Coordinates of C-alpha atoms in Angstrom, one line a residue:
Chain A
M1 CA -4.7 -37.5 49.6
S2 CA -2.3 -34.9 50.8
A3 CA 0.1 -32.3 49.2
N4 CA 3.5 -33.6 50.0
H5 CA 5.5 -30.7 48.7
S6 CA 7.3 -29.1 51.5
D7 CA 8.3 -25.8 49.9
A8 CA 5.2 -25.3 48.0
V9 CA 2.8 -22.6 48.9
V10 CA -0.1 -23.5 46.6
V11 CA -0.7 -26.9 45.2
T12 CA -3.7 -27.6 43.0
K13 CA -4.9 -30.9 41.6
G14 CA -7.6 -31.1 38.9
V15 CA -9.1 -27.9 40.0
T16 CA -12.3 -27.3 38.0
K17 CA -14.9 -24.6 38.4
E18 CA -18.3 -24.5 36.7
Y19 CA -20.8 -21.8 37.4
S20 CA -24.1 -20.9 35.8
D21 CA -24.5 -17.8 33.7
H22 CA -28.2 -17.1 33.3
G23 CA -28.8 -20.8 33.5
I24 CA -26.1 -21.9 31.1
P25 CA -23.3 -23.8 32.6
V26 CA -19.9 -22.3 32.0
L27 CA -16.7 -24.1 32.7
A28 CA -14.4 -21.3 33.8
V29 CA -11.5 -23.4 35.1
R30 CA -10.8 -27.0 33.8
G31 CA -8.7 -29.3 35.7
I32 CA -5.7 -27.2 36.5
D33 CA -2.7 -28.8 38.2
L34 CA -0.1 -26.4 39.5
E35 CA 2.4 -25.9 42.2
I36 CA 3.7 -22.6 43.3
K37 CA 6.8 -22.5 45.5
T38 CA 7.7 -20.1 48.4
G39 CA 9.2 -16.9 47.1
E40 CA 8.0 -17.2 43.6
F41 CA 6.9 -14.0 41.6
T42 CA 4.3 -15.5 39.3
A43 CA 2.1 -13.8 36.6
I44 CA -1.0 -15.5 35.4
V45 CA -1.9 -14.1 32.1
G46 CA -4.4 -14.7 29.4
P47 CA -7.2 -13.1 27.4
S48 CA -10.3 -11.9 29.0
G49 CA -12.5 -14.8 30.0
S50 CA -9.5 -17.2 30.3
G51 CA -10.3 -18.1 33.9
K52 CA -7.5 -15.8 35.6
T53 CA -9.8 -14.2 38.3
T54 CA -11.8 -17.5 38.9
F55 CA -8.5 -19.4 39.4
L56 CA -7.2 -16.7 41.7
N57 CA -10.5 -16.6 43.7
L58 CA -10.3 -20.5 44.1
I59 CA -6.7 -20.6 45.4
S60 CA -7.5 -17.8 47.8
G61 CA -10.6 -19.6 49.1
L62 CA -12.9 -16.8 48.1
D63 CA -14.7 -19.2 45.8
R64 CA -15.2 -23.0 46.2
V65 CA -14.1 -25.6 43.6
T66 CA -16.5 -27.8 41.6
E67 CA -14.0 -30.5 41.4
G68 CA -10.3 -31.1 42.4
K69 CA -8.4 -29.9 45.4
I70 CA -6.3 -27.0 46.6
W71 CA -3.7 -26.9 49.3
L72 CA -2.5 -23.7 50.6
N73 CA 0.5 -23.9 53.1
G74 CA -0.1 -27.6 53.1
K75 CA -3.7 -27.1 54.3
P76 CA -6.7 -28.4 52.0
L77 CA -9.1 -25.5 51.5
S78 CA -12.0 -27.7 50.6
E79 CA -12.1 -29.2 54.1
M80 CA -12.3 -26.0 55.8
S81 CA -15.7 -24.4 57.2
G82 CA -16.6 -20.9 56.3
R83 CA -15.2 -19.5 59.5
E84 CA -12.0 -21.5 59.3
L85 CA -11.4 -20.3 55.9
S86 CA -12.1 -16.7 56.8
D87 CA -9.4 -17.0 59.7
F88 CA -7.1 -18.8 57.3
R89 CA -7.4 -16.1 54.7
R90 CA -6.6 -13.5 57.4
D91 CA -3.4 -15.3 58.5
N92 CA -2.1 -16.6 55.3
I93 CA -3.2 -14.6 52.3
G94 CA -2.7 -11.1 51.3
F95 CA -5.0 -9.5 48.7
I96 CA -4.4 -6.7 46.2
F97 CA -7.4 -5.9 44.0
Q98 CA -7.7 -4.1 40.8
A99 CA -10.0 -1.3 42.2
Y100 CA -7.7 -0.8 45.2
N101 CA -10.5 -1.6 47.6
L102 CA -9.5 0.2 50.6
I103 CA -11.8 1.0 53.4
P104 CA -12.8 4.6 52.6
V105 CA -13.4 5.7 56.3
L106 CA -10.2 4.5 57.6
T107 CA -6.9 6.4 57.2
V108 CA -3.8 5.0 55.5
T109 CA -2.3 3.7 58.7
E110 CA -5.8 2.2 59.8
N111 CA -6.3 0.5 56.5
V112 CA -2.7 -1.0 56.7
E113 CA -3.1 -2.1 60.2
Y114 CA -6.6 -3.6 59.8
I115 CA -5.7 -7.2 59.3
M116 CA -3.2 -7.0 62.1
L117 CA -6.1 -5.7 64.3
L118 CA -8.1 -8.7 63.4
Q119 CA -5.1 -11.0 64.2
G120 CA -4.8 -9.4 67.7
L121 CA -1.4 -8.0 67.3
S122 CA -0.2 -5.5 69.9
A123 CA -0.4 -1.7 69.2
E124 CA 3.4 -1.5 69.4
E125 CA 4.0 -4.2 66.9
R126 CA 1.3 -2.9 64.6
H127 CA 2.8 0.6 64.7
R128 CA 6.4 -0.7 64.0
R129 CA 5.3 -2.7 61.0
V130 CA 3.1 0.0 59.6
Q131 CA 5.8 2.5 59.7
T132 CA 8.3 0.2 58.1
M133 CA 5.9 -0.7 55.4
L134 CA 4.8 2.8 54.5
G135 CA 8.4 3.8 54.4
E136 CA 9.3 1.0 52.0
L137 CA 6.4 1.9 49.7
G138 CA 7.2 5.5 49.7
L139 CA 4.1 6.6 51.7
D140 CA 5.7 8.6 54.5
G141 CA 3.6 11.6 55.2
F142 CA 0.3 10.0 54.1
E143 CA -0.4 8.3 57.3
K144 CA -3.3 10.3 58.3
R145 CA -4.9 10.7 54.8
F146 CA -8.1 8.9 53.9
P147 CA -8.2 6.9 50.5
P148 CA -10.2 9.5 48.6
Q149 CA -7.3 12.0 49.2
L150 CA -4.8 9.7 47.5
S151 CA -3.9 9.2 43.8
G152 CA -4.7 5.7 42.2
G153 CA -1.0 4.7 42.4
Q154 CA -0.8 5.8 46.0
Q155 CA -4.0 3.9 47.0
Q156 CA -2.6 0.7 45.3
R157 CA 0.6 1.1 47.2
V158 CA -1.4 1.2 50.4
A159 CA -3.3 -1.8 49.3
V160 CA 0.1 -3.6 48.7
A161 CA 1.2 -2.5 52.2
R162 CA -2.0 -3.8 53.7
A163 CA -1.5 -7.2 51.8
I164 CA 2.1 -7.7 53.0
V165 CA 2.2 -6.1 56.4
A166 CA 0.6 -9.1 58.1
Q167 CA 3.4 -11.3 56.7
P168 CA 1.1 -13.7 54.7
A169 CA 2.4 -16.9 53.1
L170 CA 1.0 -15.6 49.8
V171 CA -0.1 -12.4 48.2
L172 CA -2.7 -12.7 45.5
A173 CA -3.1 -9.7 43.1
D174 CA -5.9 -9.6 40.6
E175 CA -5.0 -7.2 37.8
P176 CA -3.2 -4.9 40.3
T177 CA -2.2 -2.4 37.6
A178 CA -5.2 -2.3 35.4
N179 CA -6.5 1.1 36.8
L180 CA -3.0 2.7 36.7
D181 CA -1.1 4.7 34.0
S182 CA 1.8 2.7 32.5
Q183 CA 4.4 4.5 34.5
T184 CA 2.6 4.0 37.7
A185 CA 1.9 0.4 36.9
I186 CA 5.6 -0.3 36.2
E187 CA 6.6 1.5 39.5
L188 CA 4.1 -0.7 41.4
I189 CA 5.1 -4.0 40.0
D190 CA 8.8 -3.0 40.6
R191 CA 7.9 -2.3 44.3
M192 CA 6.2 -5.7 44.6
R193 CA 9.1 -7.4 43.0
Y194 CA 11.4 -5.6 45.4
L195 CA 9.3 -6.8 48.4
N196 CA 9.5 -10.4 46.8
E197 CA 13.2 -10.2 46.6
T198 CA 13.9 -8.5 50.1
H199 CA 11.3 -10.1 52.1
G200 CA 10.7 -13.3 50.3
V201 CA 6.9 -12.7 49.8
T202 CA 5.4 -15.1 47.3
F203 CA 3.2 -13.2 44.8
I204 CA 0.7 -14.5 42.3
F205 CA -0.8 -11.8 40.1
S206 CA -2.9 -11.7 37.0
T207 CA -2.3 -9.2 34.2
H208 CA -2.7 -8.9 30.5
D209 CA -0.3 -6.0 30.2
T210 CA 3.0 -7.4 28.3
K211 CA 5.3 -4.8 30.1
I212 CA 4.1 -6.2 33.5
M213 CA 4.4 -9.8 32.3
E214 CA 8.1 -9.1 31.6
R215 CA 8.7 -8.3 35.4
A216 CA 7.5 -11.9 36.4
K217 CA 9.9 -14.7 37.3
R218 CA 7.3 -17.4 36.1
L219 CA 4.7 -16.9 33.5
I220 CA 1.5 -19.1 33.4
V221 CA -0.7 -18.6 30.4
L222 CA -4.4 -19.7 30.7
K223 CA -6.5 -20.3 27.8
D224 CA -10.2 -21.3 28.0
G225 CA -9.6 -22.3 31.7
R226 CA -6.6 -24.5 31.1
I227 CA -2.8 -23.8 31.5
D228 CA -1.6 -23.3 28.0
S229 CA 2.0 -22.7 28.9
D230 CA 4.0 -22.5 32.2
E231 CA 7.5 -20.9 31.8
V232 CA 10.0 -20.1 34.5
R233 CA 12.2 -17.1 33.3
E234 CA 14.7 -16.6 35.9
Chain B
M1 CA -12.8 -1.1 68.5
I2 CA -12.1 -1.0 64.8
T3 CA -15.7 -2.1 64.2
L4 CA -16.9 0.8 66.3
K5 CA -14.6 3.2 64.4
I6 CA -15.7 2.1 61.1
A7 CA -19.4 2.2 62.1
F8 CA -19.0 5.7 63.5
R9 CA -17.3 7.1 60.5
N10 CA -19.7 5.4 58.2
I11 CA -22.4 7.6 59.7
F12 CA -20.7 10.7 58.1
R13 CA -20.5 9.2 54.6
Q14 CA -24.0 10.1 53.4
K15 CA -24.9 13.0 55.7
R16 CA -28.2 13.7 54.1
R17 CA -29.3 10.1 54.5
T18 CA -28.0 10.0 58.2
F19 CA -29.9 13.3 58.9
L20 CA -33.2 11.8 57.5
T21 CA -32.6 8.5 59.5
I22 CA -32.0 10.5 62.7
L23 CA -34.9 12.7 61.9
T24 CA -37.3 9.7 61.5
M25 CA -36.1 8.2 64.7
F26 CA -36.1 11.5 66.5
G27 CA -39.7 12.2 65.3
G28 CA -40.7 8.8 66.5
V29 CA -39.2 9.1 70.1
T30 CA -40.8 12.7 70.4
L31 CA -44.2 11.6 69.2
C32 CA -44.0 8.4 71.3
S33 CA -43.0 10.3 74.4
F34 CA -45.6 13.0 73.8
S35 CA -48.3 10.4 73.2
I36 CA -47.5 8.6 76.4
G37 CA -47.3 11.8 78.2
W38 CA -50.7 12.9 76.9
M39 CA -52.3 9.6 77.4
D40 CA -51.0 9.3 81.0
G41 CA -51.7 13.0 81.7
S42 CA -55.4 13.0 80.5
Y43 CA -56.3 9.7 82.0
N44 CA -54.6 10.3 85.3
Y45 CA -56.3 13.7 85.4
I46 CA -59.8 12.0 84.9
I47 CA -58.9 9.2 87.4
D48 CA -57.6 11.6 89.9
M49 CA -60.6 13.9 89.6
F50 CA -63.1 10.9 90.0
T51 CA -61.2 9.5 92.9
R52 CA -59.7 12.3 94.7
Y53 CA -63.0 14.4 94.4
Q54 CA -65.6 11.8 94.8
L55 CA -64.8 8.1 95.9
G56 CA -61.3 8.7 97.5
H57 CA -58.2 6.9 96.3
I58 CA -58.5 4.2 99.0
Q59 CA -61.6 3.1 101.0
I60 CA -61.8 1.0 104.1
H61 CA -64.8 -1.2 104.8
R62 CA -65.7 -4.2 107.0
Q63 CA -64.9 -7.3 105.0
G64 CA -67.5 -8.4 102.4
Y65 CA -69.2 -5.0 102.6
I66 CA -68.3 -4.0 99.0
D67 CA -69.8 -7.2 97.5
R68 CA -72.8 -7.4 99.9
P69 CA -73.6 -4.1 101.6
S70 CA -75.3 -4.5 105.0
L71 CA -76.3 -2.0 107.6
Y72 CA -74.7 -4.1 110.3
D73 CA -71.2 -4.4 108.7
T74 CA -69.9 -1.4 110.4
I75 CA -66.5 0.1 111.4
D76 CA -67.3 0.5 115.1
D77 CA -64.1 2.3 116.4
Y78 CA -64.0 4.9 113.8
S79 CA -61.8 7.5 115.5
V80 CA -59.2 4.8 116.4
V81 CA -59.1 3.7 112.8
A82 CA -59.0 7.2 111.4
S83 CA -56.2 8.5 113.6
S84 CA -54.1 5.6 112.8
I85 CA -54.6 6.1 109.0
E86 CA -54.2 9.9 109.1
S87 CA -50.8 9.4 110.7
A88 CA -49.6 7.2 107.8
P89 CA -47.2 9.1 105.4
G90 CA -48.9 9.7 102.0
V91 CA -52.4 10.2 103.4
T92 CA -53.9 13.6 102.7
R93 CA -57.3 13.4 104.1
T94 CA -59.9 10.9 105.4
S95 CA -63.6 11.1 105.5
P96 CA -66.2 8.8 107.2
R97 CA -69.4 7.7 105.4
L98 CA -72.5 5.8 106.4
Y99 CA -74.9 4.2 103.9
A100 CA -78.5 3.1 104.1
A101 CA -81.5 2.7 101.8
G102 CA -84.6 4.7 102.5
L103 CA -87.8 5.9 101.2
V104 CA -88.1 9.8 100.9
S105 CA -91.0 11.9 100.2
V106 CA -91.7 15.6 99.6
G107 CA -95.4 16.4 99.7
D108 CA -97.3 13.6 97.8
K109 CA -94.3 12.4 95.9
S110 CA -92.0 9.5 97.2
A111 CA -88.8 7.9 95.9
V112 CA -86.4 5.3 96.8
S113 CA -83.1 6.8 97.9
R114 CA -79.6 6.1 99.1
L115 CA -79.0 7.8 102.4
I116 CA -75.4 8.8 102.8
G117 CA -74.3 10.2 106.1
I118 CA -71.2 12.4 106.0
D119 CA -69.1 14.6 108.1
S120 CA -69.6 17.5 106.0
Q121 CA -66.4 19.4 107.3
L122 CA -64.3 16.5 106.5
E123 CA -66.1 15.6 103.3
N124 CA -65.6 19.3 102.1
A125 CA -61.8 19.1 102.8
A126 CA -61.4 15.6 101.4
T127 CA -63.6 15.7 98.2
L128 CA -64.7 19.2 97.9
F129 CA -68.3 18.2 98.6
D130 CA -69.4 21.9 99.1
R131 CA -68.1 22.9 95.6
K132 CA -70.6 20.5 94.0
I133 CA -73.7 22.1 95.3
T134 CA -75.4 23.7 92.3
S135 CA -78.4 25.3 94.2
G136 CA -78.9 26.4 97.8
R137 CA -75.9 26.0 100.2
P138 CA -73.8 23.3 101.8
F139 CA -74.4 22.1 105.4
S140 CA -74.0 24.7 107.9
R141 CA -71.2 24.2 110.5
D142 CA -73.4 22.9 113.3
A143 CA -75.9 21.4 110.8
S144 CA -79.0 19.7 112.3
R145 CA -81.9 18.1 110.4
E146 CA -80.4 19.5 107.2
A147 CA -80.3 17.5 103.9
V148 CA -78.6 17.9 100.6
I149 CA -80.1 15.9 97.8
G150 CA -79.0 15.0 94.2
V151 CA -80.3 17.0 91.4
G152 CA -81.9 13.9 89.9
L153 CA -83.6 13.0 93.1
A154 CA -84.8 16.6 93.5
K155 CA -86.4 16.3 90.0
R156 CA -88.1 13.0 90.7
L157 CA -89.6 14.6 93.9
A158 CA -90.1 18.0 92.4
A159 CA -88.3 19.3 95.5
V160 CA -86.5 22.6 95.8
V161 CA -84.4 24.3 98.3
G162 CA -86.4 24.9 101.6
D163 CA -88.7 22.0 101.2
T164 CA -89.1 19.5 104.1
I165 CA -88.2 16.0 103.2
V166 CA -89.4 12.9 105.1
V167 CA -87.1 9.9 105.4
V168 CA -88.2 6.4 106.2
S169 CA -85.8 3.7 106.6
Q170 CA -84.9 0.8 109.1
G171 CA -82.9 1.3 112.2
A172 CA -80.1 -1.1 113.1
D173 CA -82.2 -2.1 116.1
G174 CA -85.0 -3.2 113.9
S175 CA -87.2 -0.2 114.6
I176 CA -88.7 1.9 111.9
A177 CA -86.5 4.9 111.4
N178 CA -88.2 8.1 110.3
D179 CA -87.5 11.8 110.4
A180 CA -88.0 15.0 108.5
Y181 CA -85.2 17.2 107.2
T182 CA -85.0 20.6 105.4
V183 CA -83.5 20.5 101.9
V184 CA -80.7 23.1 102.2
G185 CA -79.0 22.4 98.8
L186 CA -78.9 20.5 95.6
I187 CA -75.8 18.6 94.5
S188 CA -74.4 17.5 91.1
T189 CA -71.6 15.0 91.6
G190 CA -71.0 14.4 88.0
D191 CA -72.5 10.9 88.3
P192 CA -76.0 11.2 87.2
A193 CA -77.0 7.7 88.3
S194 CA -75.9 8.6 91.8
D195 CA -77.5 11.9 91.7
Q196 CA -81.0 10.3 91.1
M197 CA -80.7 8.5 94.5
A198 CA -78.5 10.6 96.7
L199 CA -79.7 12.0 99.9
Y200 CA -76.9 13.4 102.1
L201 CA -77.4 13.9 105.9
E202 CA -74.8 15.0 108.5
L203 CA -73.2 11.9 110.0
A204 CA -74.6 12.5 113.4
D205 CA -78.2 12.9 112.0
A206 CA -77.7 9.7 109.9
Q207 CA -76.3 7.7 112.9
E208 CA -79.3 8.9 115.1
L209 CA -81.9 8.0 112.4
L210 CA -80.4 4.6 111.7
V211 CA -79.5 3.9 115.4
L212 CA -75.9 3.4 114.5
D213 CA -74.5 5.5 117.2
G214 CA -70.7 6.3 116.5
R215 CA -70.6 3.7 113.7
I216 CA -69.9 4.1 110.0
H217 CA -69.6 1.9 106.8
E218 CA -66.8 3.5 105.0
I219 CA -63.6 5.6 105.4
A220 CA -62.5 7.3 102.3
V221 CA -58.9 8.1 102.1
V222 CA -57.4 10.8 99.7
A223 CA -53.6 10.1 99.0
D224 CA -50.9 12.6 98.2
D225 CA -50.0 10.8 95.0
L226 CA -52.3 8.8 92.7
H227 CA -49.4 6.6 91.5
G228 CA -48.6 5.3 94.9
V229 CA -52.1 4.3 95.9
R230 CA -51.8 0.5 95.8
R231 CA -48.6 0.7 97.9
L232 CA -50.2 2.9 100.4
A233 CA -53.3 0.7 100.6
S234 CA -51.1 -2.3 101.6
L235 CA -49.2 -0.2 104.0
L236 CA -52.5 0.9 105.7
Q237 CA -53.8 -2.6 105.8
E238 CA -50.7 -3.8 107.6
G239 CA -51.1 -1.0 110.2
L240 CA -54.7 -1.9 111.0
A241 CA -55.4 -3.6 114.3
D242 CA -58.8 -5.0 113.4
P243 CA -58.3 -8.0 110.9
G244 CA -61.9 -7.6 109.9
L245 CA -61.4 -4.3 108.0
V246 CA -60.3 -4.3 104.3
V247 CA -58.3 -1.6 102.8
E248 CA -58.8 -1.3 99.0
P249 CA -57.4 1.0 96.4
W250 CA -59.7 2.5 93.8
Q251 CA -58.6 0.0 91.2
V252 CA -60.5 -2.6 93.3
F253 CA -63.5 -0.9 94.7
A254 CA -64.1 1.0 91.4
R255 CA -63.3 -2.0 89.3
A256 CA -65.7 -1.1 86.4
F257 CA -64.3 2.6 86.2
Y258 CA -60.7 1.1 86.3
D259 CA -61.5 -1.4 83.5
A260 CA -63.0 1.3 81.4
M261 CA -60.0 3.5 81.8
M262 CA -57.6 0.6 81.0
A263 CA -59.5 -0.2 77.9
D264 CA -59.4 3.2 76.8
K265 CA -55.8 3.5 77.4
A266 CA -55.1 0.4 75.4
G267 CA -56.5 2.2 72.4
G268 CA -53.7 4.7 72.8
W269 CA -51.1 1.9 72.3
V270 CA -52.4 1.4 68.7
M271 CA -51.3 5.0 67.8
L272 CA -47.9 4.2 69.3
M273 CA -47.8 1.1 67.2
V274 CA -48.3 3.1 64.0
I275 CA -45.5 5.6 65.0
V276 CA -43.2 2.7 65.6
F277 CA -44.2 1.1 62.4
V278 CA -43.3 4.2 60.4
V279 CA -40.0 4.7 62.1
A280 CA -39.2 1.0 61.6
I281 CA -39.9 1.3 57.8
G282 CA -37.8 4.5 57.5
V283 CA -34.9 2.8 59.2
L284 CA -35.2 -0.5 57.2
N285 CA -35.1 1.7 54.0
T286 CA -31.9 3.6 55.0
V287 CA -30.2 0.5 56.2
L288 CA -31.0 -1.6 53.3
M289 CA -29.9 1.1 50.9
S290 CA -26.5 1.7 52.6
V291 CA -25.9 -2.2 52.8
L292 CA -26.6 -2.6 49.1
E293 CA -24.4 0.3 48.3
R294 CA -21.5 -1.1 50.4
T295 CA -21.7 -4.7 49.2
R296 CA -18.3 -4.5 47.7
E297 CA -16.8 -3.1 50.9
Y298 CA -18.3 -6.1 52.7
G299 CA -16.9 -8.4 50.2
L300 CA -13.5 -6.8 50.8
L301 CA -13.8 -7.0 54.5
R302 CA -14.8 -10.7 54.2
A303 CA -12.0 -11.4 51.8
V304 CA -9.3 -10.1 54.2
G305 CA -10.6 -12.2 57.1
T306 CA -13.3 -10.3 58.9
R307 CA -15.8 -12.7 60.5
P308 CA -19.5 -12.4 59.4
R309 CA -20.3 -11.7 63.0
Q310 CA -18.1 -8.7 63.0
I311 CA -19.8 -7.4 59.8
F312 CA -23.1 -8.0 61.4
W313 CA -22.3 -5.8 64.4
L314 CA -20.8 -3.1 62.2
V315 CA -24.1 -2.5 60.7
I316 CA -26.0 -2.8 64.0
I317 CA -23.6 -0.6 65.8
E318 CA -24.0 2.1 63.1
V319 CA -27.8 1.9 63.5
C320 CA -27.4 2.0 67.3
I321 CA -25.2 5.1 67.2
M322 CA -27.8 6.9 65.0
A323 CA -30.6 5.7 67.4
A324 CA -28.6 6.9 70.5
V325 CA -28.4 10.4 69.0
S326 CA -32.0 10.3 68.1
V327 CA -33.2 9.0 71.3
A328 CA -31.2 11.7 73.3
L329 CA -32.6 14.5 71.1
G330 CA -36.1 13.0 70.9
C331 CA -36.1 12.5 74.8
L332 CA -35.1 16.2 75.3
A333 CA -37.8 17.3 72.9
G334 CA -40.4 15.0 74.4
W335 CA -39.6 16.1 77.9
G336 CA -39.7 19.9 76.9
L337 CA -43.0 19.3 75.2
N338 CA -44.6 17.4 78.0
Y339 CA -43.4 19.7 80.7
W340 CA -44.7 22.7 78.8
L341 CA -48.1 21.2 78.3
S342 CA -48.3 19.8 81.8
I343 CA -48.2 23.4 83.0
K344 CA -49.9 25.2 80.2
G345 CA -52.3 22.4 79.2
I346 CA -54.2 22.2 75.7
P347 CA -57.6 23.8 75.5
M348 CA -60.3 21.3 75.1
P349 CA -62.4 21.8 72.0
F350 CA -65.5 21.7 74.2
E351 CA -65.4 22.6 77.9
F352 CA -67.3 20.5 80.5
S353 CA -67.8 20.1 84.2
Y354 CA -67.8 16.9 86.1
G355 CA -68.4 16.6 89.8
G356 CA -68.1 20.2 90.2
M357 CA -64.9 20.5 88.6
E358 CA -64.5 22.6 85.3
F359 CA -62.6 20.8 82.5
T360 CA -61.2 23.3 80.2
H361 CA -57.7 22.1 79.5
A362 CA -56.1 18.6 79.1
F363 CA -52.8 18.2 80.6
T364 CA -49.8 16.0 79.6
E365 CA -47.6 14.4 82.3
V366 CA -43.8 14.0 82.6
N367 CA -43.1 10.6 84.0
T368 CA -40.3 7.9 83.6
R369 CA -42.2 5.7 81.2
S370 CA -42.9 8.5 78.6
F371 CA -39.0 8.2 78.2
V372 CA -38.3 4.6 78.9
I373 CA -40.9 3.2 76.4
P374 CA -39.9 5.3 73.4
I375 CA -36.2 4.6 74.2
V376 CA -36.7 0.9 74.3
V377 CA -39.2 0.6 71.6
V378 CA -37.4 2.8 69.1
I379 CA -33.9 1.4 69.6
L380 CA -35.4 -2.2 69.6
S381 CA -37.3 -1.6 66.4
A382 CA -34.4 -0.1 64.7
V383 CA -32.2 -2.9 65.7
V384 CA -34.8 -5.5 64.8
V385 CA -35.5 -4.1 61.2
S386 CA -31.6 -3.7 60.7
A387 CA -30.9 -7.2 61.6
L388 CA -32.1 -8.4 58.2
P389 CA -29.8 -6.1 56.1
A390 CA -27.0 -6.7 58.7
L391 CA -27.4 -10.5 58.1
R392 CA -27.1 -9.9 54.4
A393 CA -24.1 -7.8 54.8
A394 CA -22.5 -10.6 56.9
R395 CA -23.3 -13.3 54.4
T396 CA -21.9 -11.4 51.6
A397 CA -19.9 -13.9 49.3
P398 CA -16.5 -12.0 48.8
A399 CA -15.9 -13.3 45.3
E400 CA -19.3 -12.2 44.1
A401 CA -19.3 -8.9 46.0
M402 CA -15.9 -7.9 44.5
R403 CA -17.3 -8.1 41.0
T404 CA -20.1 -5.7 41.8
R405 CA -19.6 -2.0 40.7

């Protein structure tokens, strides 16, 4: 079986995830079939417990499916070993987390160039990309600062820079604006959309903020682990 | 490089915890270094005293003499052998000795004794024989018909300085050897068993009595350095022209004493193991705590593509940096302590004398192993106990870790 969708970044077929909660089996995701094309700016929304985070973890290879298959950039995730998956994530997926999750002992520059260091890019190339990205995200002058010296919005922008700078095929953001005030949240999502439009970066993000949902080009609503609706808005 | 950078900066995140970890390892290194210095210092002091001032560090005999002493197994060309040995680097002194069994009597009391013929001048220089005389005087410079007897033998014979002692033995020519000597001194060598039997005569007198003209049974060699004795013995053996002569270090000819010292030393290692155990527990506690605290961070590193091996080394390197600092400081402190106590010594709770030597202080020793062993043991134990938390960090499941607060 293969995913024959040349312009699709993510393809899922019958993806199901069951986990145990204190010995009780819980079906978090139930047979999701989905296709995300290159350059999409997709929001996955739904109430708490609808399976948003679990589904994002599955398509990023952070978690393994119970049933079904996922292809990312045409590669089946379920057939990869732990090490292959780790390298695949490094080279193909950018992550933005709700709690920023920057490495606290690294400066802004070092955080942003971390993945490129793992990829073995030259110092010159790393420096060039970091400078460009920090400029685009309005982080000029913050290069030498450590995460605790930044505001929440600034930290999340650094996280966005880190996710995008290595030029991944897909950026996954789990509730990226949940810890930000509404103004900063809108600013951040607009910057993400700007990067989507100017650099063609594919974004999938989860949210339950209606103002944020409005910025998405495609809106997928999850309910009880199933796709309730899938609407392309532009 | 980035792993090293993160590991290094992680050290400064919880300064108090880092300080306590370094203090634990520093204490371990210092204590280990001191224990080894103390152990080596005390034992080597006793060994040196016993060998340097009594037996000699090295002894040369005719092959088989040590196992089965015989009057006839002699070193015949003593002066040739002695001059060859004395010219060897590392040799401080030599002293010839001659042994035989005999019956001694003073008045109506008799006892079996061990006749020991010595060149008193050489023996004084080599083993401080004259300093062990507890009553009377040592042999005079041109001694003739003089005897020094062990305090134990003197007691058995009820002999005092000035008494005439009659010796009966067997000459090498088969004749009955007998002569009379004047007791000029009583000696306490520190070995009561030996002092029960010992009758010392000047070498020339003993050779005449036993008809062993110019012959001896043993050459005792005092070396410059106790630690190089085995090597020196091999060197001397190679340099001897007579293949029938055997050169042996004290570890061979005083096997029982050597074994006793080694068994005693082994006890000291138990204390070292206890120190290392305490250090290991301290390090394990700290590392485990920081790994548990940073679970979310390791999850992030795994999520963005850091390999488990890199995370494992991140934890280990952090411990190694702390261990390196501790070891450097601990070695410095251990060296200072050992150096100071190797000069000043530690007063003994009770003073005693042995072989004419007063033991009032115990001394430590500054040697290579008092640094090498603590360095290796503390770093190794820190790394070994950190391996488990490091593995845990490396195996962090990213999705699960990201959910932790």
